[in-house]
XYZ file of C-alpha atoms in Angstrom:
660
model
C -19.023 -24.570 -29.035
C -17.671 -21.024 -29.165
C -18.928 -20.302 -25.639
C -17.433 -23.578 -24.442
C -14.069 -22.560 -25.904
C -14.248 -19.188 -24.143
C -15.160 -20.941 -20.891
C -12.152 -23.228 -21.202
C -9.893 -20.232 -21.848
C -11.365 -18.516 -18.805
C -10.708 -21.567 -16.633
C -7.149 -21.704 -17.923
C -6.660 -18.045 -17.002
C -8.083 -18.636 -13.512
C -5.841 -21.659 -12.989
C -2.871 -19.630 -14.174
C -3.712 -16.807 -11.781
C -4.256 -19.180 -8.870
C -0.787 -20.574 -9.472
C 0.283 -17.183 -8.072
C 3.880 -16.263 -8.902
C 4.628 -17.885 -12.233
C 8.197 -18.726 -13.188
C 8.102 -20.586 -16.514
C 11.823 -20.228 -17.349
C 14.681 -22.053 -15.581
C 18.300 -21.088 -16.182
C 21.799 -22.532 -15.948
C 24.951 -20.507 -16.544
C 28.669 -20.973 -17.061
C 31.775 -18.992 -18.008
C 34.741 -20.241 -20.058
C 38.151 -18.685 -20.615
C 39.363 -18.345 -24.212
C 42.542 -16.376 -23.526
C 44.068 -14.160 -20.854
C 41.543 -11.436 -21.586
C 38.719 -13.189 -23.451
C 35.811 -15.039 -21.844
C 32.617 -16.675 -23.081
C 29.425 -16.576 -21.001
C 26.680 -19.090 -21.750
C 23.104 -18.987 -20.475
C 20.968 -22.076 -21.020
C 17.240 -21.806 -20.397
C 14.318 -24.178 -20.518
C 10.905 -22.569 -21.022
C 7.908 -24.542 -19.766
C 5.035 -25.837 -21.879
C 3.627 -23.439 -24.457
C 5.341 -20.355 -23.066
C 7.307 -18.254 -25.558
C 10.419 -16.261 -24.726
C 11.238 -13.549 -27.240
C 14.480 -13.088 -29.141
C 16.854 -10.140 -28.777
C 15.935 -9.334 -32.369
C 12.138 -9.477 -32.294
C 10.483 -6.567 -34.062
C 9.773 -3.349 -32.198
C 6.164 -2.691 -31.316
C 5.521 -6.257 -30.139
C 6.525 -8.303 -27.087
C 9.693 -7.229 -25.288
C 12.981 -8.616 -26.625
C 15.487 -10.420 -24.429
C 18.287 -8.148 -23.167
C 21.631 -8.918 -21.591
C 22.415 -5.984 -19.299
C 25.921 -5.935 -17.837
C 26.704 -4.103 -14.607
C 29.780 -2.518 -16.169
C 29.685 1.098 -15.043
C 33.475 1.405 -14.695
C 34.257 0.033 -18.159
C 35.941 -3.118 -16.879
C 35.311 -5.076 -20.053
C 34.128 -4.817 -23.653
C 31.042 -6.606 -24.968
C 31.470 -8.234 -28.383
C 28.133 -7.248 -29.938
C 24.846 -9.026 -29.285
C 24.792 -12.501 -27.794
C 24.519 -15.431 -30.189
C 21.175 -17.222 -29.943
C 19.867 -20.708 -30.481
C 17.381 -21.120 -33.310
C 14.229 -18.991 -33.289
C 10.928 -18.871 -35.120
C 9.095 -15.888 -36.557
C 5.320 -15.584 -36.736
C 2.910 -12.737 -37.362
C 1.199 -11.288 -34.275
C -2.185 -9.936 -35.334
C -2.573 -7.917 -32.134
C 0.612 -5.839 -32.453
C 0.699 -6.270 -36.266
C 4.375 -7.211 -36.303
C 6.377 -10.349 -37.025
C 7.500 -11.485 -33.577
C 10.572 -13.682 -33.177
C 10.705 -16.120 -30.305
C 12.392 -19.229 -28.925
C 10.282 -22.347 -28.743
C 11.763 -24.669 -26.142
C 15.394 -24.601 -24.961
C 17.199 -21.266 -25.176
C 20.925 -20.714 -25.533
C 22.570 -17.279 -25.305
C 26.320 -17.033 -25.811
C 28.121 -13.739 -25.115
C 31.831 -13.025 -25.676
C 33.604 -10.537 -23.384
C 37.057 -8.960 -23.416
C 38.429 -7.911 -20.018
C 40.173 -4.519 -19.872
C 40.671 -4.355 -16.088
C 43.080 -7.088 -14.952
C 42.002 -6.611 -11.317
C 38.354 -7.387 -12.063
C 36.999 -10.091 -9.736
C 33.584 -10.872 -11.208
C 31.166 -10.109 -14.026
C 27.589 -9.208 -13.171
C 24.847 -9.827 -15.718
C 21.101 -9.187 -15.698
C 18.994 -11.150 -18.198
C 15.735 -9.252 -18.838
C 13.092 -10.930 -20.982
C 9.396 -11.536 -21.485
C 7.544 -14.847 -21.679
C 3.966 -15.216 -22.903
C 1.307 -17.901 -23.041
C -2.253 -17.007 -22.043
C -0.632 -14.201 -20.046
C 2.643 -12.303 -20.372
C 5.312 -12.051 -17.680
C 8.326 -9.752 -17.626
C 11.255 -11.433 -15.876
C 14.769 -10.534 -14.750
C 17.436 -13.003 -13.654
C 20.745 -11.901 -12.153
C 23.982 -13.849 -12.628
C 27.469 -13.380 -11.180
C 30.546 -14.978 -12.758
C 33.651 -15.337 -10.544
C 36.805 -14.951 -12.652
C 39.099 -16.521 -10.034
C 37.218 -19.803 -9.667
C 35.473 -19.748 -13.078
C 32.182 -20.445 -11.296
C 28.773 -18.871 -11.723
C 25.652 -18.352 -9.671
C 22.222 -16.815 -9.882
C 21.561 -14.095 -7.282
C 18.617 -11.974 -6.214
C 20.522 -8.756 -6.811
C 24.046 -7.560 -7.449
C 24.450 -6.283 -3.893
C 24.586 -9.930 -2.775
C 27.092 -10.863 -5.478
C 30.179 -11.589 -3.371
C 28.384 -13.748 -0.790
C 26.445 -15.646 -3.441
C 29.536 -16.525 -5.469
C 31.351 -17.761 -2.376
C 28.397 -19.828 -1.240
C 27.945 -21.325 -4.655
C 31.599 -22.239 -4.972
C 31.611 -23.944 -1.594
C 28.352 -25.826 -1.914
C 28.711 -26.672 -5.586
C 26.306 -25.263 -8.144
C 24.176 -26.900 -10.750
C 25.583 -24.257 -13.076
C 28.858 -26.144 -13.307
C 27.467 -28.692 -15.757
C 25.484 -27.389 -18.673
C 23.494 -29.698 -20.888
C 24.104 -28.930 -24.570
C 21.125 -27.273 -26.168
C 19.768 -28.797 -29.327
C 18.683 -26.313 -31.987
C 14.990 -25.546 -31.909
C 13.193 -27.471 -34.633
C 11.586 -25.422 -37.384
C 7.840 -25.271 -37.158
C 6.505 -27.690 -39.761
C 3.595 -25.439 -40.603
C 5.961 -22.569 -41.371
C 8.152 -24.746 -43.577
C 5.144 -26.062 -45.487
C 4.069 -22.470 -46.079
C 7.531 -21.563 -47.401
C 7.539 -24.655 -49.627
C 4.076 -23.826 -51.002
C 4.935 -20.191 -51.761
C 8.225 -21.254 -53.365
C 6.391 -23.906 -55.401
C 3.981 -21.297 -56.773
C 6.947 -19.003 -57.487
C 8.566 -21.834 -59.456
C 5.483 -22.108 -61.645
C 5.521 -18.331 -62.109
C 9.159 -18.532 -63.232
C 8.216 -21.355 -65.576
C 5.758 -19.043 -67.360
C 8.396 -16.490 -68.372
C 10.002 -15.899 -71.787
C 13.341 -17.336 -70.613
C 12.041 -20.718 -69.450
C 8.746 -21.635 -71.123
C 10.092 -21.951 -74.717
C 12.813 -24.303 -73.468
C 10.320 -27.004 -72.418
C 9.505 -28.358 -75.912
C 13.128 -27.887 -77.038
C 14.532 -29.857 -74.114
C 11.900 -32.596 -74.198
C 12.382 -33.025 -77.962
C 16.128 -33.365 -77.394
C 15.626 -36.220 -74.932
C 13.058 -38.048 -77.047
C 15.157 -37.799 -80.252
C 18.577 -38.540 -78.744
C 17.454 -41.505 -76.648
C 17.457 -44.917 -78.342
C 14.411 -46.105 -76.386
C 11.437 -44.308 -74.849
C 12.355 -45.716 -71.450
C 15.854 -44.225 -71.695
C 14.417 -40.874 -72.770
C 12.114 -40.846 -69.754
C 15.002 -41.841 -67.472
C 17.224 -39.062 -68.829
C 14.451 -36.483 -68.535
C 13.791 -37.503 -64.927
C 17.495 -37.185 -64.145
C 17.455 -33.779 -65.862
C 14.615 -32.666 -63.598
C 16.351 -34.035 -60.500
C 19.518 -32.195 -61.563
C 17.565 -28.914 -61.670
C 16.296 -29.608 -58.154
C 19.804 -30.494 -56.968
C 21.307 -27.252 -58.321
C 18.779 -25.002 -56.573
C 18.818 -27.003 -53.332
C 22.605 -26.696 -53.264
C 22.143 -22.936 -53.684
C 19.775 -22.907 -50.700
C 22.249 -24.992 -48.696
C 25.063 -22.547 -49.477
C 22.939 -19.611 -48.300
C 22.124 -21.459 -45.064
C 25.792 -22.377 -44.504
C 27.188 -18.926 -45.304
C 24.679 -16.871 -43.370
C 24.006 -19.358 -40.599
C 20.773 -20.888 -39.410
C 19.356 -17.646 -38.048
C 21.715 -14.770 -38.779
C 19.496 -13.204 -41.436
C 16.613 -13.668 -39.042
C 18.603 -11.618 -36.546
C 19.106 -8.976 -39.232
C 15.472 -8.917 -40.325
C 14.808 -5.800 -38.248
C 18.153 -4.183 -39.086
C 17.611 -0.855 -40.832
C 20.428 -1.127 -43.355
C 19.639 -4.679 -44.400
C 15.995 -3.782 -44.977
C 17.087 -0.820 -47.097
C 19.473 -3.073 -49.062
C 16.651 -5.578 -49.652
C 14.408 -2.712 -50.782
C 16.975 -1.516 -53.341
C 17.590 -5.103 -54.484
C 13.906 -5.771 -55.121
C 13.469 -2.445 -56.927
C 16.321 -3.475 -59.247
C 14.676 -6.875 -59.807
C 11.304 -5.227 -60.488
C 12.829 -2.715 -62.922
C 14.419 -5.619 -64.799
C 11.120 -7.476 -65.041
C 9.374 -4.316 -66.260
C 11.764 -4.260 -69.210
C 14.328 -1.564 -68.415
C 17.252 -4.013 -68.644
C 18.075 -7.686 -68.179
C 20.052 -9.169 -65.312
C 22.309 -11.773 -66.922
C 25.230 -13.877 -65.848
C 28.354 -13.627 -68.047
C 27.939 -15.362 -71.442
C 31.269 -17.111 -70.908
C 29.700 -19.059 -68.032
C 26.890 -20.320 -70.246
C 29.318 -21.226 -73.067
C 31.605 -23.213 -70.755
C 28.741 -25.073 -69.159
C 27.091 -25.718 -72.527
C 30.299 -27.257 -73.867
C 30.310 -29.700 -70.954
C 26.725 -30.682 -71.757
C 27.969 -32.361 -74.970
C 29.848 -34.976 -72.938
C 26.770 -37.190 -72.784
C 25.635 -39.485 -70.010
C 24.466 -38.304 -66.631
C 27.323 -35.775 -66.333
C 26.232 -34.134 -69.582
C 22.618 -34.000 -68.424
C 23.708 -32.394 -65.138
C 25.526 -29.673 -67.083
C 22.426 -29.218 -69.287
C 20.442 -28.472 -66.135
C 23.118 -26.032 -65.002
C 22.991 -24.381 -68.453
C 19.229 -23.923 -68.033
C 19.761 -22.247 -64.654
C 22.351 -19.848 -66.129
C 20.557 -19.029 -69.394
C 17.225 -18.421 -67.660
C 18.782 -16.333 -64.876
C 17.425 -13.057 -66.256
C 13.913 -14.350 -65.489
C 14.497 -16.702 -62.556
C 17.199 -14.658 -60.788
C 14.897 -11.976 -59.358
C 12.406 -14.608 -58.166
C 15.125 -16.791 -56.636
C 16.728 -13.742 -55.002
C 13.444 -12.638 -53.465
C 12.698 -16.156 -52.227
C 16.136 -16.506 -50.646
C 15.797 -13.167 -48.862
C 12.356 -14.089 -47.514
C 13.263 -17.686 -46.618
C 16.628 -16.860 -45.064
C 14.989 -14.229 -42.869
C 12.962 -17.069 -41.308
C 16.121 -18.854 -40.219
C 16.946 -22.558 -40.016
C 16.615 -24.678 -43.151
C 14.029 -22.375 -44.734
C 16.320 -21.439 -47.687
C 16.789 -25.132 -48.511
C 13.051 -25.811 -48.283
C 12.350 -22.720 -50.394
C 14.735 -23.790 -53.151
C 13.319 -27.326 -53.027
C 9.813 -25.994 -53.636
C 10.931 -23.600 -56.381
C 13.029 -26.141 -58.278
C 10.410 -28.889 -57.987
C 7.848 -26.688 -59.761
C 10.455 -25.704 -62.345
C 11.580 -29.280 -63.037
C 8.200 -31.026 -62.952
C 7.020 -30.026 -66.475
C 10.277 -31.203 -68.055
C 9.853 -34.635 -66.483
C 6.116 -34.952 -67.205
C 6.344 -33.854 -70.839
C 9.226 -36.289 -71.387
C 7.061 -39.108 -70.002
C 4.059 -38.036 -72.087
C 5.382 -36.275 -75.240
C 1.865 -36.072 -76.682
C 1.068 -33.420 -74.103
C 3.336 -31.007 -75.997
C 0.589 -30.593 -78.593
C -1.710 -29.145 -75.942
C 0.839 -26.609 -74.677
C 0.031 -22.974 -75.469
C 2.373 -21.387 -77.976
C 4.980 -18.881 -76.882
C 4.004 -15.281 -77.415
C 3.364 -11.911 -75.865
C 1.505 -13.484 -72.927
C 4.852 -14.645 -71.515
C 6.099 -11.061 -71.325
C 2.798 -10.063 -69.674
C 3.485 -12.554 -66.905
C 7.052 -11.288 -66.546
C 5.859 -7.663 -66.263
C 3.183 -8.705 -63.753
C 5.887 -10.274 -61.606
C 7.718 -6.955 -61.832
C 4.738 -5.088 -60.360
C 4.528 -7.659 -57.530
C 8.273 -7.338 -56.831
C 7.923 -3.547 -56.686
C 5.028 -3.758 -54.210
C 6.948 -6.234 -52.025
C 10.002 -3.952 -52.033
C 8.129 -1.289 -50.076
C 7.443 -3.786 -47.298
C 11.201 -3.837 -46.588
C 11.420 -0.046 -46.724
C 8.480 0.080 -44.313
C 10.337 -2.264 -41.924
C 13.300 0.102 -41.860
C 11.040 3.102 -41.236
C 9.232 1.316 -38.394
C 12.510 0.409 -36.689
C 13.740 4.010 -36.981
C 10.288 5.372 -36.026
C 11.030 8.049 -38.635
C 7.383 8.290 -39.765
C 8.443 8.814 -43.388
C 6.430 5.848 -44.654
C 3.322 5.896 -42.514
C 0.309 3.741 -43.302
C -1.360 6.256 -45.627
C 1.803 6.818 -47.683
C 2.441 3.067 -47.928
C -1.119 2.421 -49.089
C -0.955 5.296 -51.578
C 2.171 3.709 -53.112
C 0.478 0.306 -53.309
C -2.644 1.826 -54.847
C -0.457 3.486 -57.494
C 1.460 0.236 -58.215
C -1.589 -2.033 -58.440
C -3.549 0.638 -60.307
C -0.774 0.893 -62.909
C -0.711 -2.915 -63.139
C -4.466 -2.956 -63.820
C -4.078 -0.331 -66.545
C -1.232 -2.361 -68.064
C -3.361 -5.500 -68.152
C -6.162 -3.510 -69.807
C -3.709 -2.399 -72.501
C -3.664 1.271 -71.455
C 0.067 1.215 -70.645
C 2.764 -0.146 -72.980
C 6.193 -1.287 -71.779
C 9.368 -2.434 -73.597
C 9.166 -5.928 -75.160
C 5.343 -5.823 -75.335
C 3.912 -7.300 -78.539
C 1.446 -5.291 -80.641
C -2.069 -5.926 -79.334
C -5.419 -5.159 -80.972
C -7.448 -6.924 -78.281
C -6.979 -8.504 -74.853
C -7.707 -12.109 -74.012
C -10.401 -13.216 -71.608
C -7.735 -14.438 -69.178
C -5.955 -11.088 -69.235
C -9.262 -9.255 -68.710
C -10.088 -11.505 -65.736
C -6.681 -10.755 -64.217
C -7.186 -7.012 -64.842
C -10.541 -7.126 -63.054
C -8.998 -8.981 -60.103
C -6.154 -6.450 -59.764
C -8.598 -3.540 -60.170
C -10.815 -4.959 -57.423
C -7.836 -5.257 -55.097
C -6.801 -1.671 -55.901
C -10.285 -0.363 -55.075
C -10.256 -2.438 -51.859
C -7.084 -0.621 -50.751
C -8.511 2.880 -51.157
C -10.687 2.999 -47.975
C -7.518 2.164 -46.011
C -6.449 5.777 -46.566
C -9.332 6.784 -44.281
C -8.807 4.160 -41.592
C -10.309 0.906 -42.947
C -8.507 -2.080 -41.349
C -7.792 -3.966 -44.641
C -7.589 -7.378 -42.946
C -6.746 -9.176 -46.215
C -3.276 -7.578 -46.251
C -2.805 -7.455 -42.486
C 0.922 -7.465 -41.724
C 2.087 -5.843 -44.955
C 1.312 -2.159 -44.392
C 2.383 -0.388 -41.192
C -0.054 -0.858 -38.290
C -2.979 1.534 -37.961
C -1.314 3.186 -34.978
C 1.629 4.157 -37.232
C -0.444 6.628 -39.207
C -1.333 10.264 -39.700
C -4.837 9.390 -38.452
C -4.349 6.326 -36.223
C -8.064 5.835 -35.589
C -9.455 6.923 -38.932
C -9.907 10.396 -40.360
C -11.810 12.615 -37.899
C -11.950 9.984 -35.156
C -10.426 9.789 -31.689
C -9.390 6.622 -29.915
C -12.949 6.098 -28.751
C -14.466 6.884 -32.123
C -15.541 10.400 -31.157
C -14.727 13.653 -32.839
C -12.317 14.961 -30.250
C -10.002 13.744 -27.488
C -9.819 17.082 -25.701
C -10.909 16.477 -22.115
C -9.686 17.788 -18.789
C -7.765 14.970 -17.100
C -7.203 14.552 -13.356
C -3.639 14.757 -12.067
C -1.746 11.519 -12.808
C -4.204 10.324 -15.479
C -4.084 9.933 -19.238
C -6.441 8.770 -21.964
C -6.162 5.012 -22.291
C -7.852 2.445 -24.509
C -11.197 3.664 -25.916
C -10.557 7.124 -24.398
C -10.988 5.764 -20.878
C -9.442 7.940 -18.188
C -6.644 5.781 -16.790
C -4.337 6.582 -13.892
C -0.752 5.380 -14.163
C 0.086 6.387 -10.595
C -1.483 4.157 -7.950
C -1.742 6.652 -5.091
C -3.221 9.391 -7.278
C -5.750 6.949 -8.681
C -6.812 5.803 -5.200
C -7.158 9.425 -4.048
C -9.327 10.246 -7.061
C -11.509 7.167 -6.445
C -12.149 8.351 -2.876
C -13.080 11.827 -4.086
C -15.672 10.511 -6.568
C -16.730 7.563 -4.375
C -16.213 4.874 -7.010
C -14.507 1.469 -6.867
C -11.128 0.993 -8.528
C -10.365 -1.376 -11.377
C -6.675 -2.123 -10.831
C -5.181 -3.243 -14.133
C -1.706 -4.785 -14.126
C -0.715 -4.549 -17.757
C 2.254 -4.075 -20.091
C 3.087 -2.124 -23.217
C 4.096 -5.371 -24.944
C 1.408 -7.590 -23.386
C -0.443 -9.370 -26.213
C -3.400 -10.537 -24.161
C -3.736 -7.123 -22.502
C -4.314 -5.657 -25.961
C -6.752 -8.461 -26.801
C -8.747 -7.674 -23.668
C -8.830 -3.980 -24.558
C -9.675 -4.575 -28.226
C -12.228 -7.366 -27.937
C -13.626 -7.260 -24.375
C -13.379 -3.657 -23.188
C -14.753 -2.518 -26.568
C -18.073 -4.253 -25.884
C -20.639 -1.429 -25.379
C -21.903 -2.770 -22.035
C -18.400 -3.415 -20.658
C -17.169 -0.039 -21.889
C -20.131 1.691 -20.259
C -19.371 -0.024 -16.937
C -15.701 0.955 -17.103
C -16.513 4.542 -18.010
C -19.302 5.195 -15.471
C -18.766 2.855 -12.526
C -14.993 2.516 -12.063
C -11.797 4.465 -11.686
C -9.230 2.716 -13.870
C -5.636 2.410 -12.625
C -3.325 0.839 -15.227
C 0.130 -0.098 -13.940
C 2.649 -1.011 -16.642
C 5.103 -3.638 -15.396
C 7.380 -3.298 -18.446
C 7.869 0.480 -18.251
C 11.643 0.945 -18.678
C 11.842 4.504 -17.353
C 14.275 4.614 -14.438
C 13.121 5.688 -11.018
C 14.957 8.575 -9.388
C 17.951 7.292 -7.430
C 16.250 8.139 -4.124
C 13.242 5.959 -5.031
C 15.217 2.862 -5.992
C 15.207 0.086 -3.413
C 15.781 -3.609 -2.706
C 12.523 -5.547 -2.689
C 11.836 -7.249 0.664
C 9.757 -9.842 -1.194
C 12.131 -10.867 -3.994
C 15.452 -9.387 -2.849
C 15.942 -7.726 -6.241
C 16.834 -4.127 -6.859
C 13.890 -2.062 -8.099
C 15.299 0.416 -10.618
C 12.515 1.188 -13.100
C 8.845 2.123 -12.976
C 8.024 -1.293 -14.406
C 10.089 -2.985 -11.670
C 8.149 -0.986 -9.073
C 4.704 -2.048 -10.291
C 5.772 -5.645 -10.866
C 7.116 -5.781 -7.302
C 3.901 -4.138 -6.088
C 1.865 -6.879 -7.768
C 4.036 -9.677 -6.364
C 4.182 -8.204 -2.855
C 0.480 -7.421 -2.460
C -1.205 -10.041 -4.633
C 1.385 -12.855 -4.925
C 1.060 -12.903 -8.706
C 3.200 -11.676 -11.577
C 1.154 -12.390 -14.701
C -0.459 -9.831 -16.987
C -3.213 -8.992 -17.577
C -4.372 -9.165 -13.957
C -7.483 -7.354 -12.744
C -8.602 -6.508 -9.198
C -11.665 -4.530 -8.054
C -10.842 -2.446 -4.948
C -12.859 -0.204 -2.693
C -11.592 3.202 -1.549
C -9.816 1.508 1.384
C -7.846 -0.645 -1.098
C -9.636 -3.867 -0.160
C -10.522 -6.387 -2.860
C -14.272 -6.596 -3.500
C -14.134 -9.926 -5.338
C -11.583 -12.476 -6.537
C -8.952 -11.188 -9.001
C -9.000 -12.547 -12.545
C -6.559 -12.676 -15.418
C -7.046 -13.035 -19.162
C -10.819 -13.486 -19.691
C -11.792 -13.327 -23.379
C -15.448 -14.178 -22.739
C -17.333 -10.847 -22.652
C -20.322 -11.972 -20.484
C -17.987 -13.530 -17.900
C -15.880 -10.382 -17.636
C -18.971 -8.134 -17.541
C -20.533 -10.187 -14.735
C -17.254 -10.060 -12.812
C -17.248 -6.247 -13.046
C -20.895 -6.051 -11.938
C -20.170 -8.364 -8.996
C -17.295 -6.159 -7.848
C -19.105 -2.827 -8.219
C -22.240 -4.129 -6.455
C -20.230 -4.796 -3.274
C -19.079 -1.172 -3.042
C -20.517 0.349 0.159
């Protein structure tokens, strides 16, 4: 079955390649006038099938973010920050080890502009972005907006701007009518995950000193004050629903105030990550016993007085009183959940609060329905504070994830992988010692022995701590993949004493125009120099159209090229030329040109190699592999993403065997 799956993937890649120039995104554009100097530009895109286009705010180190690049060299107008986006989704990419943010379906980008030159005739905009499915494609679309006629058109390059606008205005453009874009629906799987995590967090909050003792007190109140058992059950159920309502309203407020995806847009912002780090450290310090975070007592007193009114209104205020009184324990958990859920965008904060409050309210309802269960409840005691302190250690560990995000964005290398893991080892090690009774904290009860449950938890935390230690020397630590910085963001990116290929040294004399690539393969990044070298050593060329942010290119390098037989073929029988189509370095002015094939201006190194691929091979997808002889003739059919190792190996052998 596994081989069949690989074969299907291979066929998909071949079909994709044979489709030649792929264009999975279609765009419409318009411009609207807000005032004499203010305009709003809207780009509406539809992305085909399973292709993903990436947000302006996707994390660095992964696929390329969308960019709106204005041809505004003379300062004719001011750009009002980043464009507003339609809803996005965030998911972990295990190849780049970052949380990538992407659109899934229709895309809307809205950019506000303030004109400073009253004689300006048009606005020229380049939309640069990347779309990925089985392959990744870097795209650029050029738009011109005529301020006199308030019309828009898509052009091949800005040099054709005037003619294109005139032609579009005369003939009538499809850009005149723009279909409203519906927000992208949240991925159900992601929402279920948020709900589940929030539900578990609600149970954790339930087992804290501020909440747990209130269960028998509250249930006893309902059973004693109600004239019939049925009424007591009804009141308790309404009490539980009131708890859910209060927290869901809180989630709704967060969604309304911050917007469906604004915190998602800020998730890679340095200052917000630092603020979240400080916030979680404060929460953790509170849980560890340094102080308590409490709402003003006057709030609790006012709400409690309203609870005496009786009826459903009184019960609602009782639920609100619970939320306020227990805030010192639930506040840090709720705050952390809201930060995490809101960073996902959409209705995630509402779903998160629904999960949290459901777990919190459920025991109150169940114990009211079955009062006899109260006899089986464990008694309050020091174990409640142990749980609270344990949550503090978890909060502290999570805080450093946000600090790591800020460091990764800045590329400051202050919190590299080894430092991050050392901090986590210290935190979880201290937690294990606490559970074993070797560390005492404020509010801990005197203890002459530890329970079996506490010992089991101590052993679990100790095991996890020991598991982390080899990560300091390069172990991948797949269990926590995504939390620490990637292995490439490290003092020893490939393990202590190892090179990229696993050897002891990377010092090797490189030919002109070459560098060490994946697995220490000598890779040329200049086509002509690579071809010249291939002629001198009489070897065929493996031409590799790739990208820095190409997910499947990295998969091929990590899982296919790493195979010993494939790696041996690449090292001994081929000259590797890797051309990066997303290289943003600008070409010298004298080397920039208008592509005869696409009509677009080639300004960067990436543009040059992308145009080279389109012009010579009528394809624009990456990865894309071609075996050439020294006369630059293809020795077999090109292929794209091919995750099946035997298939790729046989393709290489076929190509090299035809070399004269």
